[in-house]
PDB file of C-alpha atoms in Angstrom:
ATOM      1  CA  GLN A  48      12.480  -2.055 -13.880  1.00  0.00           C
ATOM      2  CA  VAL A  49      10.545   0.533 -11.914  1.00  0.00           C
ATOM      3  CA  GLN A  50      12.162   1.605  -8.672  1.00  0.00           C
ATOM      4  CA  LEU A  51      11.363   4.112  -5.965  1.00  0.00           C
ATOM      5  CA  VAL A  52      14.377   4.741  -3.754  1.00  0.00           C
ATOM      6  CA  GLU A  53      14.030   6.744  -0.550  1.00  0.00           C
ATOM      7  CA  SER A  54      16.850   8.507   1.240  1.00  0.00           C
ATOM      8  CA  GLY A  55      17.351  11.077   3.972  1.00  0.00           C
ATOM      9  CA  GLY A  56      16.115   9.180   6.991  1.00  0.00           C
ATOM     10  CA  GLY A  57      18.046   9.037  10.226  1.00  0.00           C
ATOM     11  CA  LEU A  58      18.113   9.919  13.899  1.00  0.00           C
ATOM     12  CA  VAL A  59      17.169  13.416  15.001  1.00  0.00           C
ATOM     13  CA  GLN A  60      16.250  15.077  18.270  1.00  0.00           C
ATOM     14  CA  ALA A  61      12.751  16.299  18.918  1.00  0.00           C
ATOM     15  CA  GLY A  62      12.233  19.701  17.359  1.00  0.00           C
ATOM     16  CA  GLY A  63      14.703  18.983  14.594  1.00  0.00           C
ATOM     17  CA  SER A  64      14.232  18.604  10.863  1.00  0.00           C
ATOM     18  CA  LEU A  65      14.830  16.019   8.175  1.00  0.00           C
ATOM     19  CA  ARG A  66      14.293  16.040   4.426  1.00  0.00           C
ATOM     20  CA  LEU A  67      13.339  12.790   2.771  1.00  0.00           C
ATOM     21  CA  SER A  68      13.878  12.256  -0.947  1.00  0.00           C
ATOM     22  CA  CYS A  69      12.382   9.667  -3.280  1.00  0.00           C
ATOM     23  CA  ALA A  70      13.911   9.074  -6.680  1.00  0.00           C
ATOM     24  CA  ALA A  71      11.717   7.234  -9.161  1.00  0.00           C
ATOM     25  CA  SER A  72      13.183   5.457 -12.157  1.00  0.00           C
ATOM     26  CA  GLY A  73      12.330   2.882 -14.785  1.00  0.00           C
ATOM     27  CA  ARG A  74       9.566   4.871 -16.434  1.00  0.00           C
ATOM     28  CA  THR A  75       8.219   8.398 -16.567  1.00  0.00           C
ATOM     29  CA  PHE A  76       6.261   9.528 -13.540  1.00  0.00           C
ATOM     30  CA  VAL A  77       5.107  12.805 -15.011  1.00  0.00           C
ATOM     31  CA  ASN A  78       1.432  11.825 -14.801  1.00  0.00           C
ATOM     32  CA  PHE A  79       1.659  10.055 -11.453  1.00  0.00           C
ATOM     33  CA  ALA A  80       0.468  11.226  -8.072  1.00  0.00           C
ATOM     34  CA  MET A  81       3.011  10.516  -5.369  1.00  0.00           C
ATOM     35  CA  GLY A  82       2.828  10.208  -1.650  1.00  0.00           C
ATOM     36  CA  TRP A  83       4.599   9.426   1.584  1.00  0.00           C
ATOM     37  CA  PHE A  84       3.332   6.792   3.993  1.00  0.00           C
ATOM     38  CA  ARG A  85       4.690   5.808   7.362  1.00  0.00           C
ATOM     39  CA  GLN A  86       4.368   2.841   9.661  1.00  0.00           C
ATOM     40  CA  ALA A  87       5.456   2.746  13.261  1.00  0.00           C
ATOM     41  CA  PRO A  88       5.948  -0.516  15.175  1.00  0.00           C
ATOM     42  CA  GLY A  89       2.626  -1.963  16.222  1.00  0.00           C
ATOM     43  CA  LYS A  90       0.654   0.668  14.323  1.00  0.00           C
ATOM     44  CA  GLU A  91      -1.174   0.726  11.033  1.00  0.00           C
ATOM     45  CA  ARG A  92       0.407   2.297   8.013  1.00  0.00           C
ATOM     46  CA  GLU A  93      -0.862   5.812   7.348  1.00  0.00           C
ATOM     47  CA  LEU A  94      -0.754   8.219   4.450  1.00  0.00           C
ATOM     48  CA  VAL A  95       1.238  11.217   5.621  1.00  0.00           C
ATOM     49  CA  ALA A  96       1.262  13.447   2.548  1.00  0.00           C
ATOM     50  CA  ALA A  97       0.279  13.313  -1.111  1.00  0.00           C
ATOM     51  CA  ILE A  98       0.914  15.452  -4.156  1.00  0.00           C
ATOM     52  CA  ASN A  99      -0.737  15.372  -7.558  1.00  0.00           C
ATOM     53  CA  TRP A 100       1.030  14.975 -10.893  1.00  0.00           C
ATOM     54  CA  ASP A 101       1.946  18.634 -11.404  1.00  0.00           C
ATOM     55  CA  GLY A 102       2.503  19.577  -7.783  1.00  0.00           C
ATOM     56  CA  GLY A 103      -0.477  21.882  -7.751  1.00  0.00           C
ATOM     57  CA  SER A 104      -2.424  19.998  -5.107  1.00  0.00           C
ATOM     58  CA  THR A 105      -1.221  18.571  -1.822  1.00  0.00           C
ATOM     59  CA  ASN A 106      -2.851  16.828   1.121  1.00  0.00           C
ATOM     60  CA  TYR A 107      -1.607  16.059   4.601  1.00  0.00           C
ATOM     61  CA  ALA A 108      -2.577  13.939   7.560  1.00  0.00           C
ATOM     62  CA  ASP A 109      -3.859  16.080  10.421  1.00  0.00           C
ATOM     63  CA  SER A 110      -0.972  14.897  12.582  1.00  0.00           C
ATOM     64  CA  VAL A 111       1.631  16.546  10.322  1.00  0.00           C
ATOM     65  CA  LYS A 112      -0.167  19.622   8.965  1.00  0.00           C
ATOM     66  CA  GLY A 113       1.904  22.743   9.388  1.00  0.00           C
ATOM     67  CA  ARG A 114       5.073  20.727  10.047  1.00  0.00           C
ATOM     68  CA  PHE A 115       5.610  18.624   6.905  1.00  0.00           C
ATOM     69  CA  THR A 116       5.773  19.796   3.301  1.00  0.00           C
ATOM     70  CA  ILE A 117       5.641  17.558   0.237  1.00  0.00           C
ATOM     71  CA  SER A 118       7.025  18.758  -3.079  1.00  0.00           C
ATOM     72  CA  ARG A 119       8.154  17.442  -6.454  1.00  0.00           C
ATOM     73  CA  GLY A 120      11.331  18.011  -8.374  1.00  0.00           C
ATOM     74  CA  ASP A 121      11.309  19.779 -11.723  1.00  0.00           C
ATOM     75  CA  GLY A 122      11.579  16.503 -13.613  1.00  0.00           C
ATOM     76  CA  LYS A 123       8.568  15.136 -11.706  1.00  0.00           C
ATOM     77  CA  ASN A 124      10.446  11.900 -11.003  1.00  0.00           C
ATOM     78  CA  THR A 125      11.533  13.033  -7.562  1.00  0.00           C
ATOM     79  CA  VAL A 126       9.408  13.775  -4.525  1.00  0.00           C
ATOM     80  CA  TYR A 127      10.517  15.290  -1.240  1.00  0.00           C
ATOM     81  CA  LEU A 128       9.149  15.419   2.272  1.00  0.00           C
ATOM     82  CA  GLN A 129      10.460  18.272   4.389  1.00  0.00           C
ATOM     83  CA  MET A 130       9.799  17.424   8.027  1.00  0.00           C
ATOM     84  CA  ASN A 131      10.128  20.187  10.622  1.00  0.00           C
ATOM     85  CA  SER A 132       9.401  20.338  14.344  1.00  0.00           C
ATOM     86  CA  LEU A 133       9.743  16.590  14.543  1.00  0.00           C
ATOM     87  CA  LYS A 134       8.195  14.756  17.477  1.00  0.00           C
ATOM     88  CA  PRO A 135       8.962  11.330  18.945  1.00  0.00           C
ATOM     89  CA  GLU A 136       5.605  10.127  17.607  1.00  0.00           C
ATOM     90  CA  ASP A 137       6.883  10.780  14.081  1.00  0.00           C
ATOM     91  CA  THR A 138       9.239   7.839  14.519  1.00  0.00           C
ATOM     92  CA  ALA A 139       8.448   5.296  11.800  1.00  0.00           C
ATOM     93  CA  VAL A 140       9.570   3.765   8.554  1.00  0.00           C
ATOM     94  CA  TYR A 141       8.639   6.184   5.788  1.00  0.00           C
ATOM     95  CA  TYR A 142       7.669   4.845   2.374  1.00  0.00           C
ATOM     96  CA  CYS A 143       7.398   6.610  -0.948  1.00  0.00           C
ATOM     97  CA  ALA A 144       4.609   5.569  -3.313  1.00  0.00           C
ATOM     98  CA  ALA A 145       3.421   6.424  -6.800  1.00  0.00           C
ATOM     99  CA  THR A 146       0.182   5.844  -8.674  1.00  0.00           C
ATOM    100  CA  ILE A 147      -1.523   6.947 -11.869  1.00  0.00           C
ATOM    101  CA  PHE A 148      -4.816   7.117  -9.946  1.00  0.00           C
ATOM    102  CA  PRO A 149      -4.573   9.499  -6.937  1.00  0.00           C
ATOM    103  CA  GLU A 150      -7.396   7.795  -5.052  1.00  0.00           C
ATOM    104  CA  ARG A 151      -5.214   4.703  -4.758  1.00  0.00           C
ATOM    105  CA  LEU A 152      -3.011   6.587  -2.325  1.00  0.00           C
ATOM    106  CA  ARG A 153      -6.000   7.098  -0.030  1.00  0.00           C
ATOM    107  CA  ARG A 154      -6.839   3.389  -0.385  1.00  0.00           C
ATOM    108  CA  GLN A 155      -3.206   2.490   0.311  1.00  0.00           C
ATOM    109  CA  SER A 156      -2.961   0.596  -2.950  1.00  0.00           C
ATOM    110  CA  PRO A 157      -0.542   2.568  -5.125  1.00  0.00           C
ATOM    111  CA  ASP A 158       1.054   1.121  -8.223  1.00  0.00           C
ATOM    112  CA  TYR A 159       4.579   1.338  -6.841  1.00  0.00           C
ATOM    113  CA  TRP A 160       6.211   1.333  -3.410  1.00  0.00           C
ATOM    114  CA  GLY A 161       9.679   2.213  -2.232  1.00  0.00           C
ATOM    115  CA  GLN A 162      11.605   0.078   0.216  1.00  0.00           C
ATOM    116  CA  GLY A 163      11.324   2.553   3.093  1.00  0.00           C
ATOM    117  CA  THR A 164      13.659   4.692   5.160  1.00  0.00           C
ATOM    118  CA  GLN A 165      13.792   4.787   8.955  1.00  0.00           C
ATOM    119  CA  VAL A 166      13.139   8.039  10.790  1.00  0.00           C
ATOM    120  CA  THR A 167      13.804   8.054  14.522  1.00  0.00           C
ATOM    121  CA  VAL A 168      13.051  11.076  16.679  1.00  0.00           C
ATOM    122  CA  SER A 169      14.520  11.055  20.164  1.00  0.00           C
ATOM    123  CA  SER A 170      12.952  12.941  23.054  1.00  0.00           C
TER     124      SER A 170
END
């Protein structure tokens, strides 16, 4: 059974940092692109960051460029999101996703989703 399990969310003050982790299991994800989405209450879900299968290419939403960094673990089955200089508007549920076809991240239709982890940034 394929699972994506996020961890690392929590409550942090504005200006602080958090590191989210996503552990993928149930199959190999070596050839999969992976990404982080977020959805705040009353807002549409958005793709925050994406990374290709070997970690050589990354993309970010304009709202997080320069503050967030996505990376993959050596085994390629783990993806991280380092979030610095957090702002109250970063408050959302963050979801990990994986897909064999990278364009599916942009279309918000990946092959696999995690269950989400809450990030709350207080002002």
